[in-house]
mmCIF file of C-alpha atoms in Angstrom:
data_model
loop_
_atom_site.group_PDB
_atom_site.id
_atom_site.type_symbol
_atom_site.label_atom_id
_atom_site.label_comp_id
_atom_site.label_asym_id
_atom_site.label_seq_id
_atom_site.Cartn_x
_atom_site.Cartn_y
_atom_site.Cartn_z
ATOM 1 C CA ASP A 7 -1.833 -5.966 14.235
ATOM 2 C CA SER A 8 -0.401 -8.473 11.738
ATOM 3 C CA GLY A 9 -0.948 -11.465 13.996
ATOM 4 C CA VAL A 10 2.762 -12.338 13.924
ATOM 5 C CA THR A 11 4.374 -12.133 17.358
ATOM 6 C CA GLN A 12 8.084 -11.722 17.938
ATOM 7 C CA THR A 13 9.880 -11.812 21.271
ATOM 8 C CA PRO A 14 11.819 -10.183 22.727
ATOM 9 C CA LYS A 15 11.422 -6.696 21.255
ATOM 10 C CA HIS A 16 14.929 -5.683 22.295
ATOM 11 C CA LEU A 17 18.061 -7.635 23.108
ATOM 12 C CA ILE A 18 21.334 -6.194 24.292
ATOM 13 C CA THR A 19 24.267 -8.528 24.624
ATOM 14 C CA ALA A 20 28.016 -8.728 24.173
ATOM 15 C CA THR A 21 30.276 -10.075 21.463
ATOM 16 C CA GLY A 22 30.777 -13.824 21.550
ATOM 17 C CA GLN A 23 27.413 -14.507 23.164
ATOM 18 C CA ARG A 24 24.467 -16.535 21.863
ATOM 19 C CA VAL A 25 20.842 -15.434 21.643
ATOM 20 C CA THR A 26 17.532 -16.929 20.574
ATOM 21 C CA LEU A 27 14.809 -14.961 18.852
ATOM 22 C CA ARG A 28 11.274 -16.304 18.839
ATOM 23 C CA CYS A 29 8.446 -15.970 16.343
ATOM 24 C CA SER A 30 4.824 -17.083 16.480
ATOM 25 C CA PRO A 31 3.213 -16.955 13.037
ATOM 26 C CA ARG A 32 -0.351 -15.916 12.273
ATOM 27 C CA SER A 33 -2.886 -18.560 13.134
ATOM 28 C CA GLY A 34 -3.023 -21.099 10.311
ATOM 29 C CA ASP A 35 0.129 -19.909 8.516
ATOM 30 C CA LEU A 36 2.529 -22.725 7.698
ATOM 31 C CA SER A 37 5.437 -20.743 6.251
ATOM 32 C CA VAL A 38 7.835 -18.719 8.375
ATOM 33 C CA TYR A 39 10.544 -16.457 6.999
ATOM 34 C CA TRP A 40 13.365 -14.672 8.798
ATOM 35 C CA TYR A 41 14.817 -11.391 7.536
ATOM 36 C CA GLN A 42 17.580 -9.109 8.745
ATOM 37 C CA GLN A 43 17.529 -5.329 8.367
ATOM 38 C CA SER A 44 20.734 -3.411 9.024
ATOM 39 C CA LEU A 45 21.144 0.363 9.223
ATOM 40 C CA ASP A 46 17.934 1.485 7.453
ATOM 41 C CA GLN A 47 18.626 -0.774 4.526
ATOM 42 C CA GLY A 48 16.244 -3.151 2.834
ATOM 43 C CA LEU A 49 15.361 -6.435 4.423
ATOM 44 C CA GLN A 50 17.666 -9.338 3.612
ATOM 45 C CA PHE A 51 16.250 -12.861 3.546
ATOM 46 C CA LEU A 52 17.886 -15.317 5.928
ATOM 47 C CA ILE A 53 15.916 -18.570 5.959
ATOM 48 C CA GLN A 54 12.456 -20.051 5.398
ATOM 49 C CA TYR A 55 10.628 -22.923 7.060
ATOM 50 C CA TYR A 56 7.464 -24.549 5.830
ATOM 51 C CA ASN A 57 5.449 -26.831 8.086
ATOM 52 C CA GLY A 58 8.488 -27.735 10.149
ATOM 53 C CA GLU A 59 10.972 -28.244 7.353
ATOM 54 C CA GLU A 60 13.659 -25.932 6.054
ATOM 55 C CA ARG A 61 12.586 -24.735 2.615
ATOM 56 C CA ALA A 62 15.110 -22.132 1.505
ATOM 57 C CA LYS A 63 18.238 -20.368 2.647
ATOM 58 C CA GLY A 64 19.360 -16.873 1.839
ATOM 59 C CA ASN A 65 22.291 -14.869 3.171
ATOM 60 C CA ILE A 66 22.427 -16.688 6.480
ATOM 61 C CA LEU A 67 25.764 -17.030 8.237
ATOM 62 C CA GLU A 68 26.946 -20.413 9.474
ATOM 63 C CA ARG A 69 26.844 -18.990 13.024
ATOM 64 C CA PHE A 70 23.085 -18.605 12.638
ATOM 65 C CA SER A 71 20.523 -21.393 12.652
ATOM 66 C CA ALA A 72 16.783 -21.722 12.894
ATOM 67 C CA GLN A 73 14.057 -24.262 13.395
ATOM 68 C CA GLN A 74 10.303 -24.524 13.262
ATOM 69 C CA PHE A 75 8.521 -26.538 15.908
ATOM 70 C CA PRO A 76 5.417 -28.748 15.637
ATOM 71 C CA ASP A 77 3.237 -25.890 16.902
ATOM 72 C CA LEU A 78 4.691 -23.870 13.976
ATOM 73 C CA HIS A 79 6.494 -21.282 16.060
ATOM 74 C CA SER A 80 10.063 -20.658 14.973
ATOM 75 C CA GLU A 81 13.315 -19.731 16.655
ATOM 76 C CA LEU A 82 16.374 -18.062 15.177
ATOM 77 C CA ASN A 83 19.598 -18.829 17.011
ATOM 78 C CA LEU A 84 22.547 -16.470 16.644
ATOM 79 C CA SER A 85 25.875 -17.534 18.130
ATOM 80 C CA SER A 86 29.410 -16.166 18.484
ATOM 81 C CA LEU A 87 27.889 -12.736 18.049
ATOM 82 C CA GLU A 88 29.875 -9.968 16.408
ATOM 83 C CA LEU A 89 29.328 -6.217 16.380
ATOM 84 C CA GLY A 90 28.117 -6.444 12.787
ATOM 85 C CA ASP A 91 25.221 -8.662 13.835
ATOM 86 C CA SER A 92 23.512 -5.658 15.390
ATOM 87 C CA ALA A 93 20.331 -5.274 13.363
ATOM 88 C CA LEU A 94 16.580 -5.631 13.307
ATOM 89 C CA TYR A 95 15.450 -9.211 12.817
ATOM 90 C CA PHE A 96 11.995 -9.697 11.356
ATOM 91 C CA CYS A 97 9.874 -12.773 11.118
ATOM 92 C CA ALA A 98 7.120 -13.092 8.531
ATOM 93 C CA SER A 99 4.530 -15.739 7.854
ATOM 94 C CA SER A 100 2.247 -16.779 5.038
ATOM 95 C CA LEU A 101 -0.428 -19.415 4.654
ATOM 96 C CA ARG A 102 1.263 -21.634 2.100
ATOM 97 C CA ASP A 103 4.447 -21.833 0.131
ATOM 98 C CA SER A 104 2.949 -20.583 -3.116
ATOM 99 C CA SER A 105 2.866 -17.461 -5.170
ATOM 100 C CA ASN A 106 0.519 -14.518 -4.857
ATOM 101 C CA GLN A 107 0.246 -14.547 -1.110
ATOM 102 C CA PRO A 108 1.622 -11.631 0.856
ATOM 103 C CA GLN A 109 3.860 -12.249 3.819
ATOM 104 C CA HIS A 110 2.817 -10.657 7.090
ATOM 105 C CA PHE A 111 5.515 -9.335 9.373
ATOM 106 C CA GLY A 112 6.022 -9.104 13.079
ATOM 107 C CA ASP A 113 7.371 -5.964 14.719
ATOM 108 C CA GLY A 114 10.874 -7.356 14.881
ATOM 109 C CA THR A 115 13.563 -7.896 17.477
ATOM 110 C CA ARG A 116 16.207 -5.199 17.752
ATOM 111 C CA LEU A 117 19.535 -6.818 18.569
ATOM 112 C CA SER A 118 22.337 -4.630 19.890
ATOM 113 C CA ILE A 119 25.801 -6.063 20.349
ATOM 114 C CA LEU A 120 28.064 -4.120 22.693
ATOM 115 C CA ASP B 19 23.858 -7.050 -6.961
ATOM 116 C CA GLN B 20 20.620 -5.263 -6.116
ATOM 117 C CA GLN B 21 17.805 -6.958 -7.975
ATOM 118 C CA VAL B 22 15.190 -4.519 -6.656
ATOM 119 C CA LYS B 23 16.059 -0.838 -6.587
ATOM 120 C CA GLN B 24 14.356 2.165 -5.126
ATOM 121 C CA ASN B 25 16.467 5.035 -6.351
ATOM 122 C CA SER B 26 14.760 7.778 -4.372
ATOM 123 C CA PRO B 27 15.637 7.579 -0.685
ATOM 124 C CA SER B 28 13.071 10.227 0.188
ATOM 125 C CA LEU B 29 10.031 12.046 -1.169
ATOM 126 C CA SER B 30 8.079 14.984 0.205
ATOM 127 C CA VAL B 31 4.555 15.914 -0.973
ATOM 128 C CA GLN B 32 1.771 18.186 0.161
ATOM 129 C CA GLU B 33 -1.336 16.769 1.796
ATOM 130 C CA GLY B 34 -4.037 16.105 -0.792
ATOM 131 C CA ARG B 35 -1.601 15.749 -3.684
ATOM 132 C CA ILE B 36 -0.447 12.566 -5.381
ATOM 133 C CA SER B 37 2.543 10.605 -4.103
ATOM 134 C CA ILE B 38 4.381 8.476 -6.654
ATOM 135 C CA LEU B 39 6.948 5.970 -5.433
ATOM 136 C CA ASN B 40 9.069 4.128 -7.958
ATOM 137 C CA CYS B 41 10.812 0.776 -8.067
ATOM 138 C CA ASP B 42 12.959 -0.947 -10.702
ATOM 139 C CA TYR B 43 13.915 -4.599 -10.897
ATOM 140 C CA THR B 44 16.417 -6.558 -12.932
ATOM 141 C CA ASN B 45 15.342 -10.185 -12.520
ATOM 142 C CA SER B 46 12.954 -11.182 -15.311
ATOM 143 C CA MET B 47 11.868 -14.229 -13.270
ATOM 144 C CA PHE B 48 10.036 -12.039 -10.751
ATOM 145 C CA ASP B 49 6.305 -12.452 -11.208
ATOM 146 C CA TYR B 50 4.737 -11.086 -8.021
ATOM 147 C CA PHE B 51 5.359 -7.628 -6.635
ATOM 148 C CA LEU B 52 4.359 -6.068 -3.343
ATOM 149 C CA TRP B 53 4.497 -2.762 -1.534
ATOM 150 C CA TYR B 54 4.940 -2.534 2.207
ATOM 151 C CA LYS B 55 4.704 0.472 4.487
ATOM 152 C CA LYS B 56 6.852 0.698 7.589
ATOM 153 C CA TYR B 57 6.497 3.006 10.581
ATOM 154 C CA PRO B 58 9.333 3.367 13.113
ATOM 155 C CA ALA B 59 9.469 0.571 15.698
ATOM 156 C CA GLU B 60 6.967 -1.517 13.741
ATOM 157 C CA GLY B 61 7.268 -4.282 11.192
ATOM 158 C CA PRO B 62 6.477 -3.777 7.504
ATOM 159 C CA THR B 63 2.746 -3.714 6.808
ATOM 160 C CA PHE B 64 1.467 -5.175 3.551
ATOM 161 C CA LEU B 65 -0.198 -2.530 1.380
ATOM 162 C CA ILE B 66 -0.908 -3.822 -2.085
ATOM 163 C CA SER B 67 0.413 -6.352 -4.576
ATOM 164 C CA ILE B 68 0.318 -7.103 -8.267
ATOM 165 C CA SER B 69 0.864 -10.209 -10.329
ATOM 166 C CA SER B 70 2.879 -10.037 -13.531
ATOM 167 C CA ILE B 71 -0.207 -10.925 -15.555
ATOM 168 C CA LYS B 72 -1.698 -7.536 -14.686
ATOM 169 C CA ASP B 73 -0.496 -4.010 -15.271
ATOM 170 C CA LYS B 74 -2.572 -2.268 -12.638
ATOM 171 C CA ASN B 75 -4.110 -3.022 -9.285
ATOM 172 C CA GLU B 76 -6.122 -0.613 -7.192
ATOM 173 C CA ASP B 77 -7.154 -0.611 -3.554
ATOM 174 C CA GLY B 78 -8.760 2.565 -2.283
ATOM 175 C CA ARG B 79 -6.243 5.398 -2.387
ATOM 176 C CA PHE B 80 -3.443 3.053 -3.446
ATOM 177 C CA THR B 81 -2.738 1.972 -7.017
ATOM 178 C CA VAL B 82 0.217 -0.074 -8.208
ATOM 179 C CA PHE B 83 1.287 0.016 -11.851
ATOM 180 C CA LEU B 84 3.558 -2.588 -13.441
ATOM 181 C CA ASN B 85 5.492 -2.043 -16.668
ATOM 182 C CA LYS B 86 7.066 -5.408 -17.435
ATOM 183 C CA SER B 87 8.946 -4.289 -20.532
ATOM 184 C CA ALA B 88 10.653 -1.562 -18.518
ATOM 185 C CA LYS B 89 10.933 -3.742 -15.395
ATOM 186 C CA HIS B 90 9.404 -0.900 -13.441
ATOM 187 C CA LEU B 91 6.615 -0.559 -10.933
ATOM 188 C CA SER B 92 5.169 2.396 -9.137
ATOM 189 C CA LEU B 93 2.860 3.057 -6.233
ATOM 190 C CA HIS B 94 0.442 5.973 -6.462
ATOM 191 C CA ILE B 95 -1.222 7.354 -3.355
ATOM 192 C CA VAL B 96 -4.115 9.718 -4.027
ATOM 193 C CA PRO B 97 -4.859 11.835 -2.090
ATOM 194 C CA SER B 98 -1.850 11.755 0.188
ATOM 195 C CA GLN B 99 -2.502 12.146 3.912
ATOM 196 C CA PRO B 100 -0.115 12.992 6.757
ATOM 197 C CA GLY B 101 -0.680 9.490 8.158
ATOM 198 C CA ASP B 102 0.897 8.098 4.992
ATOM 199 C CA SER B 103 4.272 9.409 6.152
ATOM 200 C CA ALA B 104 6.411 6.272 6.484
ATOM 201 C CA VAL B 105 9.083 4.262 4.703
ATOM 202 C CA TYR B 106 7.758 2.356 1.703
ATOM 203 C CA PHE B 107 9.437 -0.833 0.529
ATOM 204 C CA CYS B 108 9.014 -2.453 -2.832
ATOM 205 C CA ALA B 109 9.450 -6.247 -2.866
ATOM 206 C CA ALA B 110 9.420 -8.986 -5.491
ATOM 207 C CA ARG B 111 9.220 -12.758 -5.659
ATOM 208 C CA GLY B 112 10.009 -15.286 -8.367
ATOM 209 C CA LYS B 113 7.613 -17.730 -9.979
ATOM 210 C CA THR B 114 9.632 -20.753 -8.988
ATOM 211 C CA GLY B 115 12.302 -21.613 -6.494
ATOM 212 C CA ARG B 116 12.781 -19.376 -3.523
ATOM 213 C CA ARG B 117 9.577 -17.881 -2.168
ATOM 214 C CA ALA B 118 11.282 -15.288 -0.035
ATOM 215 C CA LEU B 119 10.896 -11.651 -0.936
ATOM 216 C CA THR B 120 13.654 -9.510 -2.392
ATOM 217 C CA PHE B 121 13.321 -5.991 -1.029
ATOM 218 C CA GLY B 122 14.370 -2.581 -2.250
ATOM 219 C CA SER B 123 16.121 -0.237 0.143
ATOM 220 C CA GLY B 124 13.001 1.850 0.780
ATOM 221 C CA THR B 125 11.733 5.367 0.136
ATOM 222 C CA ARG B 126 10.880 7.655 3.027
ATOM 223 C CA LEU B 127 7.657 9.536 2.246
ATOM 224 C CA GLN B 128 6.802 12.691 4.127
ATOM 225 C CA VAL B 129 3.369 14.193 3.607
ATOM 226 C CA GLN B 130 3.268 17.823 4.674
ATOM 227 C CA PRO B 131 0.012 19.115 6.176
#
């Protein structure tokens, strides 16, 4: 158990809809990262938050947004969903925003767009 | 442009033998490298890491080797066990700027009893 909790585990929805994925980081971790994994590929970085503030953006679409709340949990919002958004979405956390610290991952949310 | 490459999609070894998983990178600014193991329906689990100031790091049955001149790292598992069967991801992070990890596409290891 990594200590990172993601809900829900599965989401099935239709094109054009909006969903929210939730992540609770490990106790004490200030950094939260979101990654997308499509079709057994490697994980692609979407966005990072550190102590409530956006720190870095990766390949995140404009239809997607995220935030980190004062209790450090984070939400990833996906809107105007398309078939190609079907993927596994992982959240990871680390203690600080510095080098030489591994990120610890949740079990992911599997999003299926019908 | 794949900055981290795992060129072997799969690897099969016998129980008790050595498993060697390979990873190449192109970005010379990477200075911290990690290996993760992933079982189906679970998130990646951190295995072992290495800083660019070292060329070897060992943790039990797992050893990671880093060859900076060749921009190559490898994970050795000795002895391999059936429970090691999983997908292994290599990941890297730069010294400055973005702290997010850049992942390879993974290698599926199967350890035969």
